[in-house]
Amino acid sequence: MATLIPPSPAASTTPPAAGSNPAATEPQKVDYLDLPCPIPYEEIHREALMSLKPELFEGLRFDFMKGLNQKFSLSHSVMMGPTEVPSQSSDVIKVPTANYEFGANFIDPKLMLFGRVMTDGRLSARLKCDLAENLTLKGNAQLTNEPHMSHGMFNFDYKGSDYRTQVQLGNGALLGASYIQSVTPHLSLGGEVFWAGQHRKSGIGYAARYNTDKMVATGQVASTGMVALGYVQKVSEKISLASDFMYNYMSRDVTASFGYDCILRQCRLRGKIDSNGVVSAFLEERLNMGLNFLLSAEIDHKKKDYKFGFGLTVGE
Amino acid sequence: MGSKAAAKRKSVKKKAAAKEESAAATKFVKEWSTWAMKKAKVITHYGFIPLVIIIGMNSDPKPSIAQLLSPV
């Protein structure tokens, strides 16, 4: 749902600490006791994800957000288009579907509630609540009428002065914990462990993130065999380039992608090319205050799957 | 020797009874937690959106029902 325009990469890099120098000419000494708070562990690839993975869609999409007051808003959204059905063969099978989704959001500094319900009964709900000054409870659930297809997850986040920890509990006996620490004003390192009871799997992973005002480099390794590296460079105020490399050493699957993100006054254009032969682009154009026009295209040359979509978003 | 065997059998039976009791207790807890999770899932499924709407309608400045139901 494009109900919130994602923030620009310029605003999303971590704020510089007391040690780094925005305007001074001589380098200041790094104060290792006063490092900035790092990005949450699950958002470590945030810039690369924002640039390389826009919400591509196929068909028509119409979103209407109606604000009833500063904190509370309702949303009505209609989507018509083919959706993919998983199939055994390499052919892509698409089934045309149309659905209407009603949503309600309540956004308060202390409590955020986000709910969306579709005509077929699927509910997706998110909750974020500040229990104490540094402790946050987040919850996420996708509930359906079909048995055994619902998922739910709760996270408890604790934010320290220069570290963050998170404990995750999910259905299917999923348990996870992660920790990330700022080591220098630009570098943060973190790790996570998880245990999935239902599949009897456990894993451990490490991640590192180095960022300056102009670039962000991230790397993540997990015992499930995943290695993910990302690099985003802000070439100018309006344009940034991103690249991403994902390698799974268990299944020997490699994907590399390269993309750009242009944020101009009236529009935001993101494009990407992939090593799987996928070329995609996403344009959000601001026609007027509160009226956005969306165009999405994804061409998969290998599977011969062409997806084009257009949409309109009314309201903030 | 007979008494030792009898004592061994008795301890084995006691252990088996204790294990059975703890197994029954864990089964009870599991069944009860599954029942609770099922009820929680149904309550969340039907009640989440109405809960958000109620919290929103009671926040300041209070919107009216007409604003909630009208399409504009």
Coordinates of C-alpha atoms in Angstrom, one line a residue:
Chain A
M1 CA 0.0 0.0 0.0
A2 CA 1.5 3.3 -1.0
T3 CA -0.2 5.1 1.8
L4 CA 3.0 6.6 3.1
I5 CA 5.5 8.0 0.6
P6 CA 8.8 6.5 1.8
P7 CA 11.3 9.1 3.2
S8 CA 14.1 10.1 0.9
P9 CA 17.5 8.5 1.4
A10 CA 19.0 11.8 2.4
A11 CA 16.8 11.8 5.5
S12 CA 17.3 8.2 6.4
T13 CA 21.0 8.0 7.0
T14 CA 21.8 8.0 10.7
P15 CA 22.5 11.5 12.1
P16 CA 26.2 12.2 12.6
A17 CA 27.5 11.8 16.1
A18 CA 29.2 14.4 18.3
G19 CA 32.5 13.0 16.9
S20 CA 32.0 13.6 13.2
N21 CA 32.0 17.2 11.7
P22 CA 29.3 18.6 9.5
A23 CA 30.8 22.0 9.1
A24 CA 34.2 22.2 10.9
T25 CA 37.3 21.8 8.8
E26 CA 39.6 20.0 11.2
P27 CA 38.7 16.4 12.1
Q28 CA 37.3 16.2 15.6
K29 CA 38.3 13.5 18.0
V30 CA 35.9 10.6 18.1
D31 CA 34.2 10.3 21.5
Y32 CA 33.7 6.6 21.9
L33 CA 31.4 7.1 24.8
D34 CA 29.0 9.1 22.9
L35 CA 28.2 7.2 19.8
P36 CA 24.9 7.5 17.9
C37 CA 22.2 4.9 18.3
P38 CA 22.4 2.4 15.4
I39 CA 19.6 1.5 12.9
P40 CA 17.4 -1.4 14.1
Y41 CA 18.8 -4.7 13.0
E42 CA 16.0 -5.6 10.6
E43 CA 16.4 -2.3 8.8
I44 CA 20.1 -2.6 8.2
H45 CA 19.6 -2.8 4.4
R46 CA 17.0 0.0 4.5
E47 CA 18.5 2.3 1.9
A48 CA 19.2 -0.5 -0.5
L49 CA 15.7 -1.9 -0.1
M50 CA 14.0 1.5 -0.5
S51 CA 15.9 2.1 -3.8
L52 CA 15.9 -1.4 -5.2
K53 CA 12.6 -2.9 -4.1
P54 CA 9.7 -0.5 -4.7
E55 CA 6.2 -2.0 -4.4
L56 CA 5.8 -3.1 -8.0
F57 CA 2.3 -4.2 -8.9
E58 CA 0.3 -5.3 -11.9
G59 CA -3.0 -4.0 -13.0
L60 CA -5.0 -1.1 -11.6
R61 CA -4.5 0.3 -8.2
F62 CA -6.5 3.0 -6.6
D63 CA -5.9 4.1 -3.0
F64 CA -8.0 6.7 -1.2
M65 CA -6.8 7.9 2.2
K66 CA -9.2 9.9 4.2
G67 CA -8.0 11.7 7.3
L68 CA -10.6 12.3 9.9
N69 CA -8.2 14.0 12.2
Q70 CA -4.5 14.5 12.8
K71 CA -4.0 11.0 14.1
F72 CA -6.8 8.9 12.7
S73 CA -7.4 8.0 9.0
L74 CA -9.3 5.5 7.0
S75 CA -8.2 4.1 3.7
H76 CA -10.1 2.5 0.8
S77 CA -8.2 0.7 -1.8
V78 CA -9.2 -1.1 -5.0
M79 CA -6.9 -3.4 -6.9
M80 CA -7.7 -5.2 -10.1
G81 CA -5.2 -7.3 -11.9
P82 CA -3.7 -10.7 -12.5
T83 CA -2.1 -12.4 -9.6
E84 CA 0.3 -15.2 -9.9
V85 CA -0.6 -18.7 -8.8
P86 CA 2.3 -20.9 -7.8
S87 CA 2.7 -23.7 -10.3
Q88 CA 5.0 -26.7 -10.7
S89 CA 6.3 -26.0 -14.1
S90 CA 8.4 -22.9 -15.0
D91 CA 5.4 -21.3 -16.7
V92 CA 3.8 -18.4 -15.0
I93 CA 0.1 -18.9 -14.4
K94 CA -1.9 -15.8 -13.7
V95 CA -5.5 -15.5 -12.5
P96 CA -7.3 -12.2 -12.7
T97 CA -8.6 -11.0 -9.3
A98 CA -10.2 -7.9 -8.0
N99 CA -10.4 -6.9 -4.4
Y100 CA -11.3 -4.0 -2.1
E101 CA -9.4 -3.4 1.0
F102 CA -10.6 -1.2 3.9
G103 CA -8.1 0.1 6.4
A104 CA -7.9 2.2 9.5
N105 CA -4.8 3.8 10.9
F106 CA -4.2 5.5 14.2
I107 CA -0.9 7.2 14.5
D108 CA 0.2 8.7 17.8
P109 CA 3.7 9.3 19.1
K110 CA 3.1 6.6 21.7
L111 CA 0.9 4.2 19.9
M112 CA 0.5 3.2 16.3
L113 CA -2.2 0.9 15.0
F114 CA -2.5 -0.1 11.4
G115 CA -5.1 -2.4 10.1
R116 CA -6.2 -3.6 6.7
V117 CA -9.0 -6.0 5.9
M118 CA -9.8 -7.4 2.4
T119 CA -13.1 -8.6 1.1
D120 CA -12.0 -12.2 1.3
G121 CA -11.5 -11.9 5.1
R122 CA -7.7 -11.4 5.2
L123 CA -6.6 -9.1 7.9
S124 CA -3.2 -7.6 8.2
A125 CA -2.5 -5.7 11.4
R126 CA 0.4 -3.9 12.8
L127 CA 0.9 -2.4 16.3
K128 CA 3.7 -0.3 17.7
C129 CA 3.4 0.7 21.3
D130 CA 6.0 2.5 23.5
L131 CA 5.7 0.8 26.8
A132 CA 8.5 2.8 28.5
E133 CA 10.9 5.4 27.3
N134 CA 13.3 2.9 25.7
L135 CA 11.2 -0.2 25.4
T136 CA 8.8 -0.7 22.5
L137 CA 6.4 -3.5 21.7
K138 CA 5.8 -4.1 18.1
G139 CA 3.3 -6.7 16.7
N140 CA 2.5 -7.8 13.2
A141 CA -0.2 -10.3 12.1
Q142 CA -1.6 -11.7 8.9
L143 CA -4.8 -13.5 9.7
T144 CA -6.9 -15.4 7.2
N145 CA -10.0 -17.6 7.4
E146 CA -8.1 -20.6 6.1
P147 CA -6.8 -22.8 8.9
H148 CA -3.0 -22.8 9.5
M149 CA -2.3 -19.9 7.2
S150 CA -2.2 -17.2 9.7
H151 CA 1.0 -15.7 11.1
G152 CA 1.7 -13.4 14.0
M153 CA 4.8 -12.0 15.5
F154 CA 5.7 -9.9 18.5
N155 CA 8.9 -8.0 19.1
F156 CA 10.2 -6.3 22.2
D157 CA 12.8 -3.7 21.4
Y158 CA 15.1 -2.1 23.8
K159 CA 17.0 1.0 22.7
G160 CA 20.2 1.8 24.6
S161 CA 22.5 4.8 24.2
D162 CA 24.5 3.2 21.4
Y163 CA 23.0 -0.2 21.0
R164 CA 19.6 -1.9 20.3
T165 CA 18.4 -5.3 21.3
Q166 CA 15.3 -7.1 20.1
V167 CA 13.5 -10.3 21.2
Q168 CA 11.0 -11.8 18.8
L169 CA 8.2 -14.3 19.4
G170 CA 6.2 -15.7 16.6
N171 CA 3.6 -18.4 16.0
G172 CA 4.9 -21.8 15.1
A173 CA 7.2 -21.5 18.1
L174 CA 9.5 -18.9 16.4
L175 CA 11.9 -17.3 18.8
G176 CA 14.6 -14.8 17.8
A177 CA 16.9 -12.3 19.3
S178 CA 19.1 -9.6 17.8
Y179 CA 21.6 -7.1 19.0
I180 CA 23.3 -4.3 17.2
Q181 CA 26.0 -1.9 18.5
S182 CA 27.6 1.2 17.2
V183 CA 31.3 0.7 17.2
T184 CA 32.4 4.0 15.6
P185 CA 30.3 6.9 14.5
H186 CA 30.1 5.3 11.1
L187 CA 30.3 1.6 11.7
S188 CA 27.8 -0.6 13.5
L189 CA 27.9 -4.4 14.0
G190 CA 25.2 -6.7 15.0
G191 CA 24.2 -10.3 15.3
E192 CA 21.0 -12.4 15.6
V193 CA 19.9 -15.9 16.6
F194 CA 16.6 -17.5 15.8
W195 CA 15.0 -20.8 16.4
A196 CA 12.0 -22.1 14.5
G197 CA 10.2 -24.8 16.4
Q198 CA 7.9 -26.0 13.7
H199 CA 10.6 -26.6 11.2
R200 CA 13.2 -27.5 13.9
K201 CA 15.6 -25.0 12.5
S202 CA 17.9 -22.6 14.2
G203 CA 20.3 -20.1 12.8
I204 CA 22.7 -17.4 13.7
G205 CA 23.6 -14.4 11.6
Y206 CA 25.9 -11.3 11.7
A207 CA 25.6 -8.0 10.0
A208 CA 27.7 -4.9 9.6
R209 CA 26.8 -1.5 8.3
Y210 CA 29.1 1.4 7.5
N211 CA 27.6 4.7 6.5
T212 CA 28.7 8.2 5.9
D213 CA 26.7 11.1 4.6
K214 CA 27.2 10.0 1.1
M215 CA 27.2 6.3 1.1
V216 CA 26.0 3.3 3.0
A217 CA 27.6 -0.2 2.8
T218 CA 26.0 -3.2 4.4
G219 CA 26.9 -6.8 4.7
Q220 CA 25.0 -9.7 6.3
V221 CA 25.8 -13.4 6.7
A222 CA 23.5 -16.0 8.1
S223 CA 23.9 -19.7 8.9
T224 CA 21.0 -20.5 6.6
G225 CA 23.5 -19.9 3.9
M226 CA 22.6 -16.4 2.9
V227 CA 25.1 -13.7 2.2
A228 CA 23.8 -10.3 1.3
L229 CA 25.9 -7.2 0.5
G230 CA 24.6 -3.8 -0.4
Y231 CA 26.0 -0.5 -1.4
V232 CA 24.1 2.8 -1.9
Q233 CA 25.9 5.9 -3.0
K234 CA 24.2 9.3 -3.0
V235 CA 25.5 10.8 -6.2
S236 CA 23.8 14.2 -5.7
E237 CA 20.9 15.6 -3.7
K238 CA 18.4 14.1 -6.0
I239 CA 20.0 10.9 -7.4
S240 CA 21.3 7.9 -5.6
L241 CA 22.6 4.7 -7.0
A242 CA 22.3 1.3 -5.3
S243 CA 23.6 -2.1 -5.8
D244 CA 22.8 -5.4 -4.1
F245 CA 24.4 -8.8 -4.1
M246 CA 22.7 -11.9 -2.6
Y247 CA 24.3 -15.3 -2.5
N248 CA 23.1 -18.4 -0.9
Y249 CA 25.9 -20.9 -0.5
M250 CA 23.6 -23.8 0.3
S251 CA 21.5 -23.6 -2.8
R252 CA 24.1 -21.8 -4.9
D253 CA 21.7 -19.1 -5.9
V254 CA 23.2 -15.8 -6.9
T255 CA 21.4 -12.5 -7.6
A256 CA 23.0 -9.2 -8.3
S257 CA 21.0 -6.1 -9.0
F258 CA 21.8 -2.5 -9.7
G259 CA 19.4 0.4 -9.6
Y260 CA 18.9 4.1 -9.3
D261 CA 16.6 6.3 -7.3
C262 CA 15.8 9.9 -8.5
I263 CA 13.8 12.1 -6.2
L264 CA 12.7 15.2 -8.0
R265 CA 10.3 17.9 -7.1
Q266 CA 7.3 16.4 -8.6
C267 CA 8.2 12.8 -8.9
R268 CA 10.2 9.9 -7.7
L269 CA 11.6 7.4 -10.2
R270 CA 13.3 4.1 -9.3
G271 CA 14.7 1.7 -11.8
K272 CA 16.6 -1.6 -11.4
I273 CA 18.2 -4.2 -13.5
D274 CA 18.9 -7.7 -12.2
S275 CA 21.1 -10.6 -13.0
N276 CA 18.0 -12.8 -13.4
G277 CA 17.1 -10.8 -16.5
V278 CA 14.5 -8.6 -14.8
V279 CA 14.3 -4.9 -15.6
S280 CA 11.9 -2.9 -13.5
A281 CA 10.9 0.7 -13.0
F282 CA 8.5 2.5 -10.7
L283 CA 7.3 6.1 -11.1
E284 CA 5.4 8.1 -8.6
E285 CA 4.3 11.5 -9.9
R286 CA 2.7 14.1 -7.8
L287 CA 0.0 15.6 -10.0
N288 CA -1.4 17.9 -7.4
M289 CA -1.5 18.2 -3.6
G290 CA -2.7 14.8 -2.4
L291 CA -3.0 13.3 -5.9
N292 CA -0.3 10.9 -6.9
F293 CA -0.1 8.9 -10.1
L294 CA 1.8 5.6 -10.1
L295 CA 3.3 3.6 -13.0
S296 CA 5.0 0.3 -12.4
A297 CA 6.7 -2.0 -14.9
E298 CA 8.5 -5.2 -14.5
I299 CA 9.9 -7.2 -17.4
D300 CA 11.3 -10.6 -16.8
H301 CA 13.1 -11.7 -19.9
K302 CA 14.0 -15.1 -18.7
K303 CA 10.5 -16.2 -17.7
K304 CA 8.9 -14.1 -20.4
D305 CA 6.7 -12.4 -17.8
Y306 CA 5.6 -8.8 -18.4
K307 CA 3.9 -6.9 -15.7
F308 CA 2.6 -3.4 -16.1
G309 CA 0.5 -1.5 -13.7
F310 CA -0.9 2.0 -13.2
G311 CA -2.6 3.6 -10.2
L312 CA -3.7 6.7 -8.5
T313 CA -3.4 7.6 -4.8
V314 CA -5.7 10.2 -3.4
G315 CA -5.1 11.8 -0.1
E316 CA -1.9 12.0 2.0
Chain B
M1 CA 17.9 -59.9 46.4
G2 CA 14.2 -60.2 46.1
S3 CA 13.7 -57.1 48.2
K4 CA 16.2 -55.1 46.0
A5 CA 14.3 -56.1 42.9
A6 CA 11.0 -55.2 44.6
A7 CA 12.5 -51.8 45.6
K8 CA 13.8 -51.2 42.0
R9 CA 10.4 -52.1 40.6
K10 CA 8.7 -49.7 43.1
S11 CA 11.1 -46.8 42.2
V12 CA 10.6 -47.4 38.4
K13 CA 6.8 -47.4 38.9
K14 CA 7.1 -44.1 41.0
K15 CA 9.2 -42.5 38.3
A16 CA 6.8 -43.7 35.6
A17 CA 3.8 -42.3 37.6
A18 CA 5.6 -38.9 38.1
K19 CA 6.5 -38.8 34.4
E20 CA 2.9 -39.6 33.5
E21 CA 1.7 -36.8 35.8
S22 CA 4.1 -34.2 34.3
A23 CA 3.1 -35.4 30.8
A24 CA -0.5 -34.9 31.7
A25 CA 0.2 -31.5 33.1
T26 CA 2.2 -30.4 30.0
K27 CA -0.6 -31.8 27.8
F28 CA -3.1 -29.8 29.8
V29 CA -1.0 -26.6 29.5
K30 CA -0.6 -27.2 25.8
E31 CA -4.3 -27.8 25.2
W32 CA -5.2 -24.8 27.2
S33 CA -2.7 -22.5 25.4
T34 CA -3.9 -23.7 22.0
W35 CA -7.5 -22.9 23.0
A36 CA -6.4 -19.5 24.2
M37 CA -4.4 -18.8 21.0
K38 CA -7.4 -19.9 18.9
K39 CA -9.7 -17.5 20.8
A40 CA -7.2 -14.7 20.6
K41 CA -6.9 -15.2 16.8
V42 CA -10.7 -15.0 16.3
I43 CA -10.9 -12.0 18.6
T44 CA -8.1 -10.2 16.8
H45 CA -9.5 -11.1 13.4
Y46 CA -12.9 -9.6 14.1
G47 CA -12.0 -7.0 16.6
F48 CA -8.8 -5.2 15.5
I49 CA -10.3 -2.8 12.9
P50 CA -13.3 -1.9 15.2
L51 CA -10.7 -1.3 18.0
V52 CA -8.7 1.0 15.8
I53 CA -11.9 2.9 14.8
I54 CA -13.0 3.2 18.4
I55 CA -9.6 4.5 19.6
G56 CA -9.6 6.9 16.6
M57 CA -13.1 8.2 17.2
N58 CA -12.2 9.0 20.8
S59 CA -9.0 10.9 20.0
D60 CA -8.9 14.7 20.0
P61 CA -10.3 16.5 18.0
K62 CA -13.2 14.1 18.0
P63 CA -14.5 13.3 14.5
S64 CA -18.2 12.8 13.9
I65 CA -19.9 9.7 12.7
A66 CA -20.9 11.5 9.5
Q67 CA -17.2 12.0 8.8
L68 CA -16.6 8.3 9.4
L69 CA -19.3 7.1 7.0
S70 CA -19.2 9.6 4.2
P71 CA -17.1 8.9 1.2
V72 CA -15.7 12.4 1.0

